[in-house]
Coordinates of C-alpha atoms and ligand atoms in Angstrom, one line a residue:
M61 CA 201.5 38.2 -53.5
P62 CA 198.4 37.5 -55.6
I63 CA 198.2 39.3 -58.9
L64 CA 195.1 41.3 -59.9
N65 CA 193.5 39.4 -62.7
R66 CA 191.2 41.2 -65.2
Q67 CA 188.4 39.0 -66.6
I68 CA 185.4 39.4 -68.9
T69 CA 182.3 37.7 -67.5
L70 CA 178.9 37.2 -68.9
A71 CA 176.6 39.9 -67.4
A72 CA 173.4 39.0 -69.3
R73 CA 172.1 36.5 -71.9
P74 CA 172.0 38.4 -75.2
E75 CA 168.7 38.8 -77.0
G76 CA 169.5 38.6 -80.7
M77 CA 172.7 40.4 -81.6
P78 CA 175.0 40.5 -78.5
Q79 CA 175.6 44.0 -77.0
E80 CA 178.7 45.2 -75.1
S81 CA 176.5 45.5 -72.0
D82 CA 176.0 41.7 -72.0
F83 CA 179.6 41.5 -70.7
R84 CA 181.4 42.9 -67.7
L85 CA 185.1 43.6 -66.9
V86 CA 185.9 42.4 -63.4
E87 CA 189.1 42.3 -61.3
R88 CA 189.9 39.4 -59.0
P89 CA 193.1 38.3 -57.4
T90 CA 194.7 35.1 -58.8
L91 CA 194.5 32.0 -56.7
P92 CA 197.6 30.8 -54.9
L93 CA 199.6 28.1 -56.6
R94 CA 199.2 24.6 -55.1
P95 CA 201.6 21.8 -55.9
G96 CA 201.0 20.5 -59.4
T97 CA 199.7 23.8 -60.8
F98 CA 201.2 26.8 -62.7
L99 CA 200.3 30.4 -63.4
V100 CA 200.0 31.5 -67.0
R101 CA 199.9 35.0 -68.3
T102 CA 197.6 35.3 -71.4
E103 CA 199.1 36.8 -74.5
F104 CA 196.1 36.2 -76.8
F105 CA 192.6 34.7 -76.5
S106 CA 190.2 33.7 -79.1
V107 CA 186.7 34.9 -79.8
D108 CA 184.7 32.4 -81.9
P109 CA 181.1 32.2 -83.3
Y110 CA 180.4 29.0 -81.3
M111 CA 180.5 31.2 -78.1
R112 CA 177.2 32.7 -79.2
M113 CA 175.6 29.3 -78.7
R114 CA 177.3 28.7 -75.4
I115 CA 175.9 31.8 -73.8
R116 CA 172.3 30.8 -74.6
E117 CA 170.1 29.5 -71.9
E118 CA 170.1 26.1 -73.7
S119 CA 173.3 25.2 -75.4
Y120 CA 174.6 22.1 -77.3
A121 CA 177.2 21.9 -74.5
Q122 CA 177.5 23.2 -70.9
P123 CA 176.1 26.8 -71.1
T124 CA 178.0 29.7 -69.6
N125 CA 176.2 31.0 -66.5
I126 CA 175.7 34.7 -65.7
G127 CA 178.8 35.8 -63.8
D128 CA 181.1 33.1 -65.3
V129 CA 184.3 34.1 -67.1
M130 CA 183.7 33.9 -70.8
P131 CA 185.0 30.5 -72.0
G132 CA 187.4 30.0 -74.9
R133 CA 190.9 29.1 -76.0
A134 CA 193.9 31.2 -75.1
V135 CA 197.7 31.1 -75.4
G136 CA 200.2 32.6 -73.0
R137 CA 203.4 32.0 -71.1
V138 CA 204.0 30.2 -67.8
I139 CA 205.3 32.8 -65.3
E140 CA 205.4 30.7 -62.1
S141 CA 205.2 26.9 -61.7
K142 CA 204.8 24.2 -59.1
H143 CA 204.1 21.7 -61.9
P144 CA 206.8 19.2 -62.8
E145 CA 206.3 19.5 -66.5
Y146 CA 205.7 23.2 -67.0
H147 CA 208.4 25.8 -66.5
P148 CA 208.5 29.6 -66.4
G149 CA 208.8 30.9 -70.0
D150 CA 207.0 27.9 -71.6
A151 CA 204.4 28.9 -74.2
V152 CA 201.1 27.1 -73.6
A153 CA 197.6 26.9 -75.1
G154 CA 194.5 25.9 -73.2
E155 CA 190.9 26.7 -72.5
W156 CA 191.1 29.3 -69.7
G157 CA 188.8 31.9 -71.4
W158 CA 188.8 35.6 -71.5
Q159 CA 191.2 36.6 -68.7
E160 CA 194.7 38.0 -68.2
Y161 CA 195.9 35.2 -65.9
A162 CA 195.0 31.6 -65.1
V163 CA 196.1 28.9 -62.7
S164 CA 196.1 25.5 -64.4
D165 CA 196.9 22.0 -63.4
G166 CA 197.8 21.2 -67.0
K167 CA 194.6 19.3 -67.9
G168 CA 193.5 20.4 -71.4
T169 CA 196.6 22.4 -71.8
R170 CA 199.3 21.8 -74.4
R171 CA 202.8 23.2 -74.9
V172 CA 203.1 25.4 -78.1
E173 CA 205.9 24.7 -80.5
E174 CA 207.3 28.2 -81.0
S175 CA 209.7 27.3 -83.8
L176 CA 206.8 26.6 -86.2
A177 CA 205.0 30.0 -86.2
P178 CA 204.1 32.8 -83.8
I179 CA 202.2 31.5 -80.8
S180 CA 199.0 33.2 -81.8
T181 CA 198.6 30.6 -84.6
A182 CA 197.8 28.0 -81.9
L183 CA 194.4 29.7 -81.9
G184 CA 194.0 29.8 -85.6
V185 CA 195.7 28.1 -88.5
L186 CA 197.6 25.7 -86.1
G187 CA 194.7 25.4 -83.7
M188 CA 190.9 24.6 -83.6
P189 CA 189.9 26.6 -86.8
G190 CA 192.8 25.0 -88.8
M191 CA 191.7 21.5 -87.7
T192 CA 188.1 22.4 -88.5
A193 CA 189.1 23.3 -92.1
Y194 CA 191.4 20.3 -92.5
F195 CA 189.3 17.5 -91.2
G196 CA 186.0 19.1 -92.3
L197 CA 187.1 19.4 -95.9
L198 CA 189.2 16.2 -96.2
E199 CA 187.3 13.8 -94.1
I200 CA 183.6 14.9 -94.4
G201 CA 183.9 16.5 -97.8
R202 CA 186.4 14.1 -99.4
P203 CA 187.3 16.4 -102.3
K204 CA 188.7 14.9 -105.5
A205 CA 191.1 16.7 -108.0
G206 CA 189.2 18.6 -110.6
E207 CA 186.1 19.1 -108.5
T208 CA 184.4 22.5 -107.9
V209 CA 184.3 23.5 -104.2
F210 CA 182.2 26.4 -102.9
I211 CA 182.8 27.9 -99.4
S212 CA 180.5 30.3 -97.6
G213 CA 182.1 32.6 -95.0
A214 CA 185.2 32.1 -97.1
A215 CA 187.3 35.0 -95.7
G216 CA 187.0 33.9 -92.1
A217 CA 189.3 31.8 -90.0
V218 CA 188.0 28.4 -91.2
G219 CA 186.8 29.4 -94.7
S220 CA 190.0 31.0 -95.8
L221 CA 191.9 27.8 -95.0
V222 CA 189.3 25.5 -96.6
G223 CA 189.7 27.2 -100.0
Q224 CA 193.4 26.9 -99.9
I225 CA 193.4 23.2 -98.9
A226 CA 190.8 22.5 -101.6
R227 CA 193.3 24.0 -104.1
I228 CA 196.1 21.9 -102.8
Q229 CA 193.9 18.9 -103.5
G230 CA 193.6 20.0 -107.1
C231 CA 190.1 21.4 -106.8
R232 CA 188.7 24.8 -108.0
A233 CA 187.8 26.9 -105.0
F234 CA 185.0 29.6 -105.0
G235 CA 183.8 31.6 -102.0
S236 CA 181.3 34.1 -100.7
A237 CA 182.2 36.9 -98.2
G238 CA 180.7 40.1 -96.9
S239 CA 182.9 42.9 -98.5
D240 CA 184.7 43.7 -101.7
E241 CA 188.0 43.8 -99.6
K242 CA 187.4 40.2 -98.6
V243 CA 186.6 39.2 -102.2
A244 CA 189.9 40.8 -103.3
Y245 CA 191.7 39.0 -100.5
L246 CA 190.3 35.6 -101.6
T247 CA 190.9 36.0 -105.3
Q248 CA 194.2 37.9 -105.3
E249 CA 196.0 36.8 -102.2
L250 CA 194.6 33.3 -101.6
R251 CA 194.2 32.6 -105.3
F252 CA 190.6 31.4 -105.1
D253 CA 189.2 30.8 -108.6
G254 CA 186.3 33.2 -107.9
A255 CA 184.3 34.9 -105.2
F256 CA 181.4 37.2 -104.6
N257 CA 180.2 39.8 -102.1
Y258 CA 176.9 38.4 -100.7
K259 CA 176.0 41.8 -99.3
E260 CA 176.0 43.3 -102.9
V261 CA 174.8 40.4 -105.0
R262 CA 171.0 39.9 -105.1
D263 CA 170.5 36.6 -106.8
Y264 CA 173.0 34.1 -105.3
T265 CA 171.8 31.2 -107.5
A266 CA 172.4 33.2 -110.7
K267 CA 175.8 34.3 -109.4
L268 CA 176.9 30.7 -108.6
E269 CA 175.7 29.5 -112.0
E270 CA 177.8 32.3 -113.6
L271 CA 180.9 31.5 -111.5
C272 CA 180.5 27.7 -111.6
P273 CA 178.7 26.8 -114.8
G274 CA 179.5 23.1 -114.2
G275 CA 177.8 23.1 -110.8
L276 CA 179.1 22.4 -107.3
D277 CA 180.6 19.1 -106.3
L278 CA 181.3 20.2 -102.7
Y279 CA 179.7 22.9 -100.6
Y280 CA 181.5 23.8 -97.3
D281 CA 178.8 25.6 -95.4
N282 CA 179.9 28.1 -92.7
V283 CA 176.9 30.4 -92.7
G284 CA 173.5 28.7 -93.6
G285 CA 170.6 31.0 -94.7
P286 CA 170.0 32.3 -98.2
V287 CA 173.6 31.6 -99.5
S288 CA 173.2 28.0 -98.5
D289 CA 169.8 27.8 -100.2
A290 CA 171.4 29.0 -103.4
A291 CA 174.3 26.5 -103.0
F292 CA 171.7 23.6 -102.7
E293 CA 170.2 24.7 -106.0
C294 CA 173.6 24.3 -107.7
I295 CA 174.8 20.9 -106.4
N296 CA 175.8 18.2 -108.9
V297 CA 175.0 14.5 -108.7
G298 CA 177.0 12.9 -105.9
A299 CA 177.8 16.3 -104.3
R300 CA 178.9 16.5 -100.6
I301 CA 177.7 19.3 -98.3
V302 CA 179.9 19.8 -95.3
V303 CA 177.8 21.5 -92.6
C304 CA 180.4 23.2 -90.5
G305 CA 178.5 26.2 -89.1
Q306 CA 175.3 28.3 -89.5
I307 CA 176.5 31.7 -88.3
S308 CA 173.6 33.5 -90.0
Q309 CA 171.3 31.8 -87.6
Y310 CA 173.1 32.1 -84.3
N311 CA 171.5 35.4 -83.2
N312 CA 167.9 34.2 -84.1
R313 CA 165.6 34.1 -81.1
T314 CA 164.0 31.0 -82.5
M315 CA 165.3 28.6 -85.1
A316 CA 164.4 29.8 -88.6
R317 CA 162.2 27.5 -90.6
G318 CA 162.0 27.8 -94.4
P319 CA 161.4 26.1 -97.7
R320 CA 162.5 22.5 -97.7
L321 CA 165.6 22.0 -99.9
L322 CA 166.4 18.4 -99.0
W323 CA 164.7 17.3 -102.2
R324 CA 167.9 18.5 -103.8
L325 CA 169.8 15.8 -102.0
V326 CA 167.3 13.2 -103.3
V327 CA 167.5 14.2 -107.0
Q328 CA 171.2 14.7 -106.9
Q329 CA 171.9 11.7 -104.7
A330 CA 174.0 14.0 -102.6
R331 CA 175.1 13.8 -99.0
A332 CA 175.0 16.6 -96.3
E333 CA 176.9 15.9 -93.1
G334 CA 177.5 17.9 -90.0
F335 CA 180.5 17.5 -87.8
M336 CA 182.2 18.8 -84.7
V337 CA 185.9 19.3 -84.9
H338 CA 186.6 17.5 -81.6
Q339 CA 185.4 14.2 -83.2
F340 CA 188.9 14.3 -84.9
A341 CA 190.8 15.2 -81.7
D342 CA 192.9 12.0 -81.7
R343 CA 194.2 12.9 -85.2
F344 CA 195.0 16.6 -84.4
P345 CA 198.8 15.9 -84.3
E346 CA 198.6 14.6 -88.0
G347 CA 196.5 17.7 -89.0
L348 CA 198.8 20.1 -87.2
R349 CA 201.9 18.5 -88.8
Q350 CA 200.4 18.8 -92.3
M351 CA 199.2 22.4 -91.8
A352 CA 202.6 23.5 -90.5
A353 CA 204.3 21.8 -93.5
W354 CA 202.0 23.6 -95.9
I355 CA 202.7 26.9 -94.2
R356 CA 206.5 26.2 -94.5
E357 CA 206.1 25.3 -98.2
G358 CA 204.2 28.6 -98.9
K359 CA 201.1 26.6 -99.9
I360 CA 198.9 28.0 -97.0
S361 CA 198.9 31.6 -95.9
Y362 CA 196.8 33.0 -93.1
R363 CA 195.7 36.3 -91.7
E364 CA 194.8 37.4 -88.2
T365 CA 192.7 40.3 -87.1
I366 CA 194.0 41.5 -83.8
T367 CA 192.1 43.6 -81.3
D368 CA 194.2 45.1 -78.5
G369 CA 193.1 45.1 -74.9
I370 CA 191.0 42.8 -72.9
Q371 CA 188.3 45.5 -72.4
N372 CA 187.7 45.4 -76.2
A373 CA 187.0 41.6 -76.3
P374 CA 183.2 42.1 -76.4
K375 CA 183.5 44.4 -79.3
A376 CA 185.7 41.9 -81.1
F377 CA 183.2 39.1 -80.4
I378 CA 180.3 41.1 -81.7
G379 CA 182.3 42.0 -84.8
L380 CA 182.2 38.4 -85.9
F381 CA 178.5 38.8 -86.6
T382 CA 179.0 42.0 -88.6
G383 CA 182.1 40.7 -90.5
Q384 CA 184.8 42.9 -89.0
N385 CA 187.4 40.2 -89.2
I386 CA 189.5 38.8 -92.0
G387 CA 191.0 35.4 -91.1
K388 CA 191.2 34.6 -87.4
Q389 CA 189.9 37.2 -84.9
L390 CA 192.0 37.4 -81.8
V391 CA 192.3 39.6 -78.7
R392 CA 195.8 40.6 -77.6
V393 CA 196.0 40.9 -73.9
A394 CA 199.7 41.3 -73.3
K395 CA 202.7 41.6 -75.6
G396 CA 205.1 38.5 -75.4
Ligands
LIG419 N1 181.8 22.3 -86.7 C1 182.8 22.7 -86.0 O1 183.4 22.0 -85.2 C2 183.2 24.2 -86.1 C3 184.4 24.6 -85.6 C4 184.8 26.0 -85.8 C5 183.9 26.8 -86.4 N2 182.7 26.4 -86.8 C6 181.8 27.2 -87.6 O2 182.5 27.7 -88.7 C7 182.0 29.0 -89.1 C8 183.2 29.9 -89.3 O3 183.8 30.0 -88.0 P1 185.2 30.9 -87.9 O4 185.7 30.7 -86.5 O5 186.0 30.7 -89.1 O6 184.6 32.4 -87.9 P2 184.9 33.5 -89.0 O7 184.5 33.0 -90.3 O8 186.4 33.9 -88.8 O9 184.1 34.8 -88.5 C9 182.7 34.8 -88.7 C10 182.4 35.4 -90.1 O10 181.0 35.0 -90.4 C11 180.5 35.9 -91.3 N3 179.1 36.2 -91.0 C12 178.6 36.8 -89.9 N4 177.3 36.9 -89.9 C13 176.9 36.4 -91.2 C14 175.7 36.2 -91.8 N5 174.5 36.6 -91.2 N6 175.7 35.7 -93.1 C15 176.8 35.3 -93.6 N7 178.1 35.4 -93.1 C16 178.1 36.0 -91.8 C17 181.4 37.2 -91.2 O11 182.0 37.4 -92.5 P3 181.4 38.2 -93.7 O12 182.0 39.5 -93.8 O13 181.7 37.3 -94.9 O14 179.9 38.3 -93.4 C18 182.4 36.9 -90.1 O15 183.7 37.5 -90.4 C19 181.0 29.4 -88.0 O16 179.7 29.1 -88.4 C20 181.4 28.5 -86.8 O17 180.3 28.3 -85.9 C21 182.4 25.1 -86.7

């Protein structure tokens, strides 16, 4: 008997800030299992800032079409299998998007090691955001002990890990985030050396000069916009700028153009470099091993913001752009 599968599809391309009406909840029967496939029941799926770019008409990768199931990573459990390597009860992670069930042939799917941490972490600290923090900071930023690292979007899934990894490397970590609660999380729970609420502070350059009088050796940029403009003003000679994301720009109808700050790279002989986490895909096993070890040793802690119910996924996604989440934003579809 096919199972009724609830899915969230794209109903309209958002103009500016996404609206709940841009998404639709639909019900469709699951496809029958063919030999070499298995049926997985989703426990959690991820909502991520990059999805905003993927639902534009023109995207950096294959855009999602109207009527398509929203793309994204998910974790769940195999409930029926005609695949030789996947068995009922196995926890798996893959890219089957915003839906309650999926039929997979195993391509792009991995088994989740349940002894390490709860399976939801395969979408966060032990998944794509964790790898983004790890390789973005260590390989693109190349921090050295004693350096000052500033992270924008510091209380989110990626930023909260970047600061902790920077401290493990012997650096001083500073961050910006959008609420006093987030600032307290960074400085008290994650032991950042300092942080500020960019929604309250008016002069970001003055604030950075006050927090980091010796200047910035490394800026890990998650947000772009005015916070990044201020960080550029404060970089030291030989600084590295890791361009990870520009979330403040993702809802713009056209790309913002502003004062040119690249002269700061000239005078400070600095380097700004963008990256995509998948360029490090062949090294993910190494990154995952190290992150898991740091969690076990108590050197990395992580938070998840969990929204219950597939029908609330659009709200959770939109919340990324108003800062509703601390750490990794997830949608819980079923209890394991
Ligand atoms: N290069 C890659 O391969 C790669 C991979 C993953 C993620 N990324 C990028 O990394 C960044 C963080 O991703 P994430 O998954 O960790 O998301 P996240 O930080 O967990 O969530 C997004 C956060 O961005 C902040 N934000 C939203 N609008 C903002 C604005 N206008 N100005 C400043 N901050 C704003 C909000 O926090 P506040 O309360 O602080 O505003 C929100 O909580 C994003 O730019 C994403 O695109 C890049």
